[in-house]
N, CA and C of each residue as an Amber inpcrd file, in Angstrom:
protein
   243
   0.8010000  -1.2090000   0.0000000   0.0000000   0.0000000   0.0000000
   0.8440000   1.2730000   0.0000000   2.1130000   1.0880000  -0.2150000
   3.0010000   2.2460000  -0.2090000   3.2830000   2.7330000  -1.6200000
   3.1520000   4.0140000  -1.7990000   3.5470000   4.6340000  -3.0500000
   4.8680000   5.3870000  -2.8590000   5.5590000   5.0420000  -1.7960000
   6.8800000   5.5750000  -1.5010000   7.8470000   4.3940000  -1.4880000
   8.7190000   4.2950000  -2.4670000   9.5960000   3.1190000  -2.5890000
  10.4260000   2.8160000  -1.3370000  10.8180000   3.8400000  -0.5950000
  11.6510000   3.6200000   0.5810000  10.9010000   2.8590000   1.6820000
   9.5760000   2.8210000   1.6080000   8.8060000   2.1320000   2.6390000
   8.4150000   0.7150000   2.2430000   9.1000000   0.1590000   1.2760000
   8.8930000  -1.2500000   0.9510000   9.9010000  -2.1190000   1.6990000
  10.8560000  -1.4990000   2.3460000  11.8900000  -2.1980000   3.1010000
  11.5890000  -2.1100000   4.6010000  11.5060000  -3.2490000   5.2770000
  11.1490000  -3.2770000   6.6960000  12.0900000  -2.4550000   7.5710000
  13.3700000  -2.5050000   7.2950000  14.3050000  -1.7530000   8.1430000
  14.0990000  -0.2480000   7.9830000  13.7550000   0.2150000   6.7900000
  13.4550000   1.6330000   6.5860000  12.1890000   2.0430000   7.3270000
  11.2000000   1.1680000   7.3280000   9.9510000   1.4570000   8.0460000
  10.2370000   1.5800000   9.5380000  10.9550000   0.6120000  10.0800000
  11.2690000   0.6370000  11.5170000  12.0730000   1.8780000  11.8940000
  13.0430000   2.2240000  11.0710000  13.8560000   3.4080000  11.3240000
  12.9970000   4.6750000  11.2930000  12.1400000   4.7860000  10.3020000
  11.2820000   5.9620000  10.1780000  10.3520000   6.0920000  11.3910000
   9.7720000   4.9860000  11.8090000   8.8710000   5.0150000  12.9560000
   9.6170000   5.5040000  14.1960000  10.7900000   4.9550000  14.4530000
  11.5580000   5.3480000  15.6300000  11.9750000   6.8200000  15.5820000
  12.3920000   7.2680000  14.4170000  12.8730000   8.6510000  14.2880000
  11.7340000   9.6790000  14.3190000  10.5250000   9.2660000  13.9820000
   9.4380000  10.2370000  13.8840000   8.4810000  10.2200000  15.0690000
   8.7300000   9.3670000  16.0680000   7.8150000   9.2920000  17.2160000
   7.5890000  10.6660000  17.8250000   6.3150000  10.9310000  18.1020000
   5.9470000  12.2030000  18.7060000   5.6870000  13.3240000  17.7120000
   5.8740000  13.0530000  16.4300000   5.6830000  14.1030000  15.4200000
   4.4140000  13.8500000  14.6020000   4.0400000  14.8410000  13.8200000
   2.8940000  14.6640000  12.9290000   3.1970000  13.6350000  11.8380000
   4.4530000  13.4780000  11.4710000   4.8350000  12.4520000  10.5010000
   4.5470000  11.0530000  11.0440000   4.8080000  10.8670000  12.3190000
   4.5180000   9.5840000  12.9650000   3.0160000   9.2950000  12.9060000
   2.2000000  10.3010000  13.1990000   0.7520000  10.1180000  13.1610000
   0.2730000   9.8250000  11.7390000   0.8700000  10.4790000  10.7580000
   0.5230000  10.2070000   9.3630000   0.8490000   8.7570000   9.0200000
   2.0030000   8.3060000   9.4540000   2.4520000   6.9470000   9.1800000
   1.5320000   5.9320000   9.8510000   1.1890000   6.1650000  11.1110000
   0.2890000   5.2870000  11.8430000  -1.0780000   5.2460000  11.1630000
  -1.5840000   6.4030000  10.7970000  -2.8900000   6.4540000  10.1210000
  -2.8590000   5.6420000   8.8270000  -1.8040000   5.7670000   8.0920000
  -1.6860000   5.0310000   6.8280000  -1.7440000   3.5210000   7.0760000
  -1.0590000   3.0650000   8.1100000  -1.1130000   1.6420000   8.4510000
  -2.5190000   1.2320000   8.8870000  -3.1410000   2.0260000   9.7370000
  -4.4530000   1.6590000  10.2560000  -5.5250000   1.6360000   9.1670000
  -5.4200000   2.5150000   8.2010000  -6.4370000   2.5690000   7.1530000
  -6.1710000   1.6350000   5.9830000  -4.9160000   1.3480000   5.6930000
  -4.6120000   0.6140000   4.4670000  -3.7870000  -0.6540000   4.6660000
  -3.1890000  -0.8040000   5.8160000  -2.3350000  -1.9670000   6.0470000
  -3.1040000  -3.1520000   6.6070000  -2.4810000  -4.2910000   6.5180000
  -3.0540000  -5.4810000   7.1450000  -2.8500000  -5.3810000   8.6540000
  -3.7730000  -5.9550000   9.3930000  -3.6780000  -5.9150000  10.8500000
  -2.3620000  -6.5350000  11.3190000  -2.0010000  -7.6750000  10.7580000
  -0.7770000  -8.3620000  11.1800000   0.4610000  -7.4880000  10.9420000
   0.4900000  -6.7450000   9.8510000   1.6240000  -5.8540000   9.5910000
   1.6160000  -4.6690000  10.5470000   0.4580000  -4.1120000  10.7650000
   0.3360000  -2.9700000  11.6740000   0.8000000  -3.3560000  13.0740000
   0.3800000  -4.5470000  13.5220000   0.7360000  -5.0040000  14.8600000
   2.2320000  -5.3280000  14.9680000   2.8690000  -5.5680000  13.8560000
   4.3190000  -5.8010000  13.8670000   5.0760000  -4.5150000  14.2190000
   4.5620000  -3.3880000  13.7490000   5.2730000  -2.1150000  13.9270000
   4.7480000  -1.2520000  15.0760000   3.4890000  -1.4560000  15.4620000
   2.8660000  -0.6110000  16.4840000   2.1980000  -1.4870000  17.5390000
   2.3360000  -1.0990000  18.7760000   1.6880000  -1.8390000  19.8620000
   0.2340000  -1.3910000  19.9990000  -0.5590000  -2.2290000  20.6530000
  -1.9540000  -1.8680000  20.9130000  -2.0190000  -0.5770000  21.7160000
  -1.1290000  -0.4130000  22.6650000  -1.1570000   0.8170000  23.4770000
  -0.8330000   2.0480000  22.6320000   0.1220000   1.9380000  21.7060000
   0.4240000   3.0720000  20.8050000  -0.7960000   3.4220000  19.9530000
  -1.4380000   2.4060000  19.4330000  -2.6140000   2.6250000  18.5890000
  -3.7270000   3.2510000  19.4140000  -3.9770000   2.6960000  20.5830000
  -5.0390000   3.1910000  21.4520000  -4.8010000   4.6420000  21.8760000
  -3.5720000   4.9710000  22.2370000  -3.2330000   6.3210000  22.6880000
  -3.4040000   7.3630000  21.5920000  -3.2440000   6.9590000  20.3430000
  -3.2630000   7.9210000  19.2430000  -4.5230000   7.8840000  18.3860000
  -5.4010000   6.9310000  18.6220000  -6.5580000   6.7320000  17.7560000
  -7.4080000   7.9990000  17.5940000  -7.6420000   8.7020000  18.6720000
  -8.5050000   9.8910000  18.6070000  -7.8550000  11.0530000  17.8470000
  -6.5510000  11.0060000  17.6580000  -5.8290000  12.0800000  16.9610000
  -5.7780000  11.8850000  15.4510000  -6.2060000  10.7100000  14.9720000
  -5.9130000  10.3250000  13.5910000  -6.9840000  10.6580000  12.5620000
  -8.2020000  10.9450000  13.0010000  -9.2840000  11.2600000  12.0630000
  -9.4060000  10.1800000  10.9740000  -9.5380000   8.9380000  11.4270000
  -9.6340000   7.8040000  10.5120000 -10.9690000   7.7840000   9.7800000
 -10.9900000   7.0610000   8.6700000 -12.2500000   6.7960000   7.9870000
 -13.1210000   5.9920000   8.9500000 -14.4410000   6.1570000   8.8920000
 -15.3230000   5.4870000   9.8650000 -15.1160000   3.9760000   9.9690000
 -14.9800000   3.3000000   8.8560000 -14.7890000   1.8420000   8.9080000
 -13.5030000   1.4830000   9.6470000 -12.4130000   2.1640000   9.3230000
 -11.1270000   1.8710000   9.9580000 -11.1780000   2.1760000  11.4550000
 -11.8180000   3.2600000  11.8240000 -11.9180000   3.6110000  13.2410000
 -12.7010000   2.5500000  14.0080000 -13.8200000   2.1260000  13.4490000
 -14.6330000   1.0890000  14.0920000 -13.8490000  -0.2100000  14.2220000
 -13.1680000  -0.6010000  13.1590000 -12.3720000  -1.8340000  13.1700000
 -11.3010000  -1.7770000  14.2560000 -10.5630000  -0.6690000  14.3280000
  -9.4670000  -0.5860000  15.2920000  -9.9550000  -0.4280000  16.7230000
 -11.0850000   0.2100000  16.9170000 -11.6480000   0.2610000  18.2720000
 -11.9750000  -1.1450000  18.7490000 -12.5240000  -1.9460000  17.8540000
 -12.8570000  -3.3300000  18.2070000 -11.5880000  -4.1460000  18.4640000
 -10.5850000  -3.9890000  17.6440000  -9.3230000  -4.7120000  17.8440000
  -8.6870000  -4.3200000  19.1760000  -8.6990000  -3.0440000  19.4870000
  -8.1520000  -2.5770000  20.7700000  -8.9260000  -3.2140000  21.9280000
 -10.2350000  -3.2250000  21.8090000 -11.0810000  -3.8050000  22.8540000
 -10.7570000  -5.2940000  23.0510000 -10.6870000  -6.0450000  21.9720000
 -10.4220000  -7.4780000  22.0580000  -9.0300000  -7.7480000  22.6110000
  -8.0240000  -7.0560000  22.1050000  -6.6640000  -7.2950000  22.5770000
  -6.4640000  -6.8330000  24.0090000  -7.1300000  -5.7720000  24.3920000
  -7.0210000  -5.2840000  25.7830000  -7.6450000  -6.2850000  26.7400000
  -8.7850000  -6.8720000  26.3320000  -9.4520000  -7.8560000  27.1840000
  -8.6120000  -9.1260000  27.3040000  -8.0750000  -9.5840000  26.1890000
  -7.3330000 -10.8510000  26.2030000  -5.9990000 -10.7230000  26.9250000
  -5.4120000  -9.5420000  26.9280000  -4.1300000  -9.3590000  27.6040000
  -4.3000000  -8.9050000  29.0530000  -5.5110000  -8.5340000  29.4160000
  -5.7590000  -8.0770000  30.7810000  -6.0910000  -9.2040000  31.7280000
  -6.3000000 -10.4110000  31.2070000  -6.7030000 -11.5440000  32.0440000
  -5.5120000 -12.2920000  32.5590000
């Protein structure tokens, strides 16, 4: 789902995420994963807590927001027991 060639390499993605934490670029990157990436890929790069903490800041499409709220709920319940 990337139209940026540098983000087809996992090490570049990981580096970008680490270097951009706390910035609007980080939020853009997270939003892109949440709206267009596979759940398994998103969970590889972002923790449930990171997603949960930033969800309200992302202005996601309604379907993506609903999906991720449910995923957060399920993962929070399963890890809280």
